[in-house]
Short mmCIF file of C-alpha atoms in Angstrom, two decimals:
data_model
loop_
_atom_site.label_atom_id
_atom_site.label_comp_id
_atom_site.label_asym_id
_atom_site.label_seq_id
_atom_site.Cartn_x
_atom_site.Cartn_y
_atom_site.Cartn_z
CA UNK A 27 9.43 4.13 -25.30
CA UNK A 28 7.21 7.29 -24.00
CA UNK A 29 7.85 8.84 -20.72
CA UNK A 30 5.38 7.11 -19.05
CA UNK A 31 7.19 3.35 -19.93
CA UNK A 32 9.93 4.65 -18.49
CA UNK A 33 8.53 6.60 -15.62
CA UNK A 34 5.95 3.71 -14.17
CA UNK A 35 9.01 0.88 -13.87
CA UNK A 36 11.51 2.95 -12.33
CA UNK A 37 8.74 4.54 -9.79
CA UNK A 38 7.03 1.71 -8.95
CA UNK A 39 10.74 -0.20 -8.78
CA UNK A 40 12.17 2.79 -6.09
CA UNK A 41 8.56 2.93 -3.93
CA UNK A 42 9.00 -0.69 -3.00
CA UNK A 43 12.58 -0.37 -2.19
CA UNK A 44 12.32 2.90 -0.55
CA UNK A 45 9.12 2.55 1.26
CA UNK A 46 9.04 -1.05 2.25
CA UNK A 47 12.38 -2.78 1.74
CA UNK A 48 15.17 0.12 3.03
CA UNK A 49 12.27 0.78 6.15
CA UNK A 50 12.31 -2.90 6.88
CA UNK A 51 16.00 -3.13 6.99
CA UNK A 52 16.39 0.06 8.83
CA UNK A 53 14.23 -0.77 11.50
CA UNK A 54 15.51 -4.13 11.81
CA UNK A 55 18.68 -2.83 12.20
CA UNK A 56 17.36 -0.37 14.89
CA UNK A 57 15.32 -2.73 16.85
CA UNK A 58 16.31 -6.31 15.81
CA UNK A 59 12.43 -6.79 14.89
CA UNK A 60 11.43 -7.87 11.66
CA UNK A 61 8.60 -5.58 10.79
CA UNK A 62 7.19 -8.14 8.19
CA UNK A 63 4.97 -10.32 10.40
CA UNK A 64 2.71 -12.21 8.30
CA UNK A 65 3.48 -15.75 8.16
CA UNK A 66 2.98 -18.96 5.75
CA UNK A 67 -0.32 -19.71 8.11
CA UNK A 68 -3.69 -20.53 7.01
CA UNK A 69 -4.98 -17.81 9.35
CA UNK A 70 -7.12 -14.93 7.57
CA UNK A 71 -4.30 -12.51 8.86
CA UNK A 72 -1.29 -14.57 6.59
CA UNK A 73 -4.02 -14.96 3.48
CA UNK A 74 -4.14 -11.57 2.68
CA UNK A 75 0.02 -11.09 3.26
CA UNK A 76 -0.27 -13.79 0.55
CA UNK A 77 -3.30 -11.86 -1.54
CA UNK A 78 -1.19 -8.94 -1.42
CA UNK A 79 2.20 -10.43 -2.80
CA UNK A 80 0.28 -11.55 -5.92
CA UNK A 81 -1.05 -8.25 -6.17
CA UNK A 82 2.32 -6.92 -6.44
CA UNK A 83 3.75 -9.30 -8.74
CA UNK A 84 0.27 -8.99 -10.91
CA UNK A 85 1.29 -5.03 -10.83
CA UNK A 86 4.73 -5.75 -12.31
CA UNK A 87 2.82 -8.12 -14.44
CA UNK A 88 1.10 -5.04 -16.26
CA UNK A 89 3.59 -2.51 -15.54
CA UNK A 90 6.17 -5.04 -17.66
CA UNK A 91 3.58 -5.50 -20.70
CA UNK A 92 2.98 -1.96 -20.69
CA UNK A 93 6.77 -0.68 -21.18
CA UNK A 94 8.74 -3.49 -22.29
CA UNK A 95 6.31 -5.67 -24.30
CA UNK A 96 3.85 -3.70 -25.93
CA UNK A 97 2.60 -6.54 -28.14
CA UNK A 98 1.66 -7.82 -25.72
CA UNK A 99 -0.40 -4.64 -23.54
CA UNK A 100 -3.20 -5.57 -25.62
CA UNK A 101 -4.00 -9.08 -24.06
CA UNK A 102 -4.04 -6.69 -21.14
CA UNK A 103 -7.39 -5.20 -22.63
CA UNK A 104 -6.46 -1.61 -21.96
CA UNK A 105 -9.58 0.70 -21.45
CA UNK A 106 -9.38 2.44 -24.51
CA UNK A 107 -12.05 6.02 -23.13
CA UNK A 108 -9.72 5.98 -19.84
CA UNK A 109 -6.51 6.54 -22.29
CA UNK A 110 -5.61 10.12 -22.18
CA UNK A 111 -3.24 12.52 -21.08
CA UNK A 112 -4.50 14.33 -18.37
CA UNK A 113 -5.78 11.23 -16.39
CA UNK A 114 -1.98 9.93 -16.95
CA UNK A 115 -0.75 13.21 -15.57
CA UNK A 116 -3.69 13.00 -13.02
CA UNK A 117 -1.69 9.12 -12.21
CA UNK A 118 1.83 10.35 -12.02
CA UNK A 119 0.97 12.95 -9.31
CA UNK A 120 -0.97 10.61 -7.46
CA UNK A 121 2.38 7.84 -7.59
CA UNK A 122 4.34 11.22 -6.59
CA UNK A 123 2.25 12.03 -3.30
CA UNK A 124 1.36 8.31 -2.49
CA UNK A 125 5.49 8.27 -2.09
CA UNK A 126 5.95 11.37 -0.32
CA UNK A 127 2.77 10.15 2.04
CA UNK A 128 3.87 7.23 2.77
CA UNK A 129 7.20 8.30 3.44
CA UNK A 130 6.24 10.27 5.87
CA UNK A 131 3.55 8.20 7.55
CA UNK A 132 6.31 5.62 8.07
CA UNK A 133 8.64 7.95 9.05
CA UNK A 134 6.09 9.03 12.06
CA UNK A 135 5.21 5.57 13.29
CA UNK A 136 8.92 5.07 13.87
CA UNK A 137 9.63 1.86 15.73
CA UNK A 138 5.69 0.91 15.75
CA UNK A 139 6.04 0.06 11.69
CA UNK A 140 4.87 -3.32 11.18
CA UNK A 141 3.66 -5.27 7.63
CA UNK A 142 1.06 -7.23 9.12
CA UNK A 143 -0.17 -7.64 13.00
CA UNK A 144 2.20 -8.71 15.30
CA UNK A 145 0.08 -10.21 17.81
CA UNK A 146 2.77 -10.87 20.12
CA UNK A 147 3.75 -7.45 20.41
CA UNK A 148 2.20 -4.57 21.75
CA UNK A 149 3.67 -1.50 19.80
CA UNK A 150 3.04 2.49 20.96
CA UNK A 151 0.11 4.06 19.54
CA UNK A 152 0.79 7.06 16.91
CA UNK A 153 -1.55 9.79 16.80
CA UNK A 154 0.16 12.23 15.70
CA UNK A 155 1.57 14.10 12.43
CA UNK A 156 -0.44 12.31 9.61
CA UNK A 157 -2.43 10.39 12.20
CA UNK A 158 -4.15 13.23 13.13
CA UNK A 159 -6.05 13.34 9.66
CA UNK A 160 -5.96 9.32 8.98
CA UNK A 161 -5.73 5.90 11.18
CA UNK A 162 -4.11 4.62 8.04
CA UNK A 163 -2.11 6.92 6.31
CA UNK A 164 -0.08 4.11 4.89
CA UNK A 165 -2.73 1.89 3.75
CA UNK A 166 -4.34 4.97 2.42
CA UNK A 167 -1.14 5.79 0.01
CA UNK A 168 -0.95 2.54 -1.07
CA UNK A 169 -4.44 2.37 -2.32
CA UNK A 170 -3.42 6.13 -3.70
CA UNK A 171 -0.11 4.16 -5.71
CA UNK A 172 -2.65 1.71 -6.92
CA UNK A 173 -5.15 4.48 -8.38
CA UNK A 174 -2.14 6.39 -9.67
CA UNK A 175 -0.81 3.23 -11.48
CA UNK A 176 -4.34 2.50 -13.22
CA UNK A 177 -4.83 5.81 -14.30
CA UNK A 178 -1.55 5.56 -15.87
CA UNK A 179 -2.11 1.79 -17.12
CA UNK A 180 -6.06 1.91 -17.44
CA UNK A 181 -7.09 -1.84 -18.29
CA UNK A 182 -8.65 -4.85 -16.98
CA UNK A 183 -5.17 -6.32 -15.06
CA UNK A 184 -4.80 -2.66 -13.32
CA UNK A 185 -8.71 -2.43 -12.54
CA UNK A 186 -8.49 -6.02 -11.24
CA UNK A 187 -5.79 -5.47 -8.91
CA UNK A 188 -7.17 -1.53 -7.62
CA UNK A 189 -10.31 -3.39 -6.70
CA UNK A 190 -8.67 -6.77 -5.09
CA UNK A 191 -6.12 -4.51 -3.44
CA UNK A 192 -9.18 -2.01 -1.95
CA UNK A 193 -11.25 -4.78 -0.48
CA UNK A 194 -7.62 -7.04 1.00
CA UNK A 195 -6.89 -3.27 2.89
CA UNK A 196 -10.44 -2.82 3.94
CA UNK A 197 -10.57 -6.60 5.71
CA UNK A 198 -6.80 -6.17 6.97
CA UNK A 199 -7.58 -2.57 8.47
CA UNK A 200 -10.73 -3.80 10.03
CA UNK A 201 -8.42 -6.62 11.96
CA UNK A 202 -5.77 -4.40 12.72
CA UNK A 203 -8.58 -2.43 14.63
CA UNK A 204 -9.80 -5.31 16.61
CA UNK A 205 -6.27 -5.86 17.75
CA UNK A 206 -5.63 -2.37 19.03
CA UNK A 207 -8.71 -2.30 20.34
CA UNK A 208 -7.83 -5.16 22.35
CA UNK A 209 -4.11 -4.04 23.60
CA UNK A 210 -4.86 -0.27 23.54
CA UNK A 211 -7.92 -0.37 25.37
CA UNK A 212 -9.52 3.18 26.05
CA UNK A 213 -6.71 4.55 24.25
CA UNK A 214 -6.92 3.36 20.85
CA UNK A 215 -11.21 4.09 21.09
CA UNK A 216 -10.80 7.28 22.29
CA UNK A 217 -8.36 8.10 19.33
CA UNK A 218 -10.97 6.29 17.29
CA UNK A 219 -13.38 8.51 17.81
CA UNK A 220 -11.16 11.89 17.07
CA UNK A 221 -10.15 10.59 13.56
CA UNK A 222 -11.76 8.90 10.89
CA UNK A 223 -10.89 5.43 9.13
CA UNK A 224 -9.29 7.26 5.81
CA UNK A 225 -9.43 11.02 5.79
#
């Protein structure tokens, strides 16, 4: 195995855990909330909880070819040009700062962390630290993990899922803006208009 088969499982492995499983339990623990809201609904809001589960299992999919079944990568149809070593170094540093971003981003919301839209709940808005810059620092280092992981990986699985998982965070960040709109009022427009969507 090259450093890369090992580095990609264990990364990918510790990100979920660290970023979305510990914070979950954590802030369950702190609030009695569960922060994962989307439900088994056929509401556009629970589809793309469900379009991003497969996306995650469709990542382990290609991570799992790539480092433990290698005779198998090629079914993957990796994208031969895209195979070198600086775009894989270029991938590891972006899986580095998607972490440390995201991390952090989570960190700041605090007790407003939530996977999905509660709509029952009407959470504080954060504008601040990482805010400042982004109104979605965290879906923005996810879509950062997802580059980082295809520039590793480069093939038609990890190109699929970059371009499924960019167009689910586009739709779900549009809705989460309706609903602040509609609980944060003059708040959440005002801060609208200081910071852009991304960067």
């Amino acid at each position: 195995m090259n450093f890369y088969q090992i580095f990609l499982p264990i990364a990918t492995l510790l990100y979920l855990l660290l970023v979305f499983v510990l914070r979950s339990v954590v802030l369950w623990k702190q609030t009695g909330v569960n922060p994962f809201v989307f439900r088994n609904t056929d509401k556009a809001h629970d589809y793309i909880g469900r379009v991003y589960k497969a996306m995650v299992l469709f990542t382990w999919v290609s991570i799992g070819c790539y480092s433990f079944f290698p005779s198998v990568y090629h079914y993957l149809k990796p994208i031969d040009y895209l195979e070198n070593e600086g775009l894989k170094v270029s991938g590891l540093i972006l899986l580095v700062v998607s972490f440390l971003w995201t991390s952090i981003a989570q960190y700041q919301m605090s007790k407003s962390w939530r996977i999905g839209i509660d709509y029952k709940e009407k959470t504080e808005l954060i504008s601040h630290g990482l805010f400042k810059f982004s109104r979605n620092p965290i879906f923005l280092g996810v879509l950062i993990s997802y580059l980082g992981t295809f520039l590793i990986i480069p093939n038609i699985l990890s190109f699929s899922i970059l371009l499924v998982t960019l167009v689910t965070i586009q739709t779900q960040v549009r809705l989460e803006e309706e609903y602040l709109e509609s609980v944060q009022g003059q708040d959440y427009l005002d801060y609208k208009s200081r910071v852009r969507r991304w960067l």
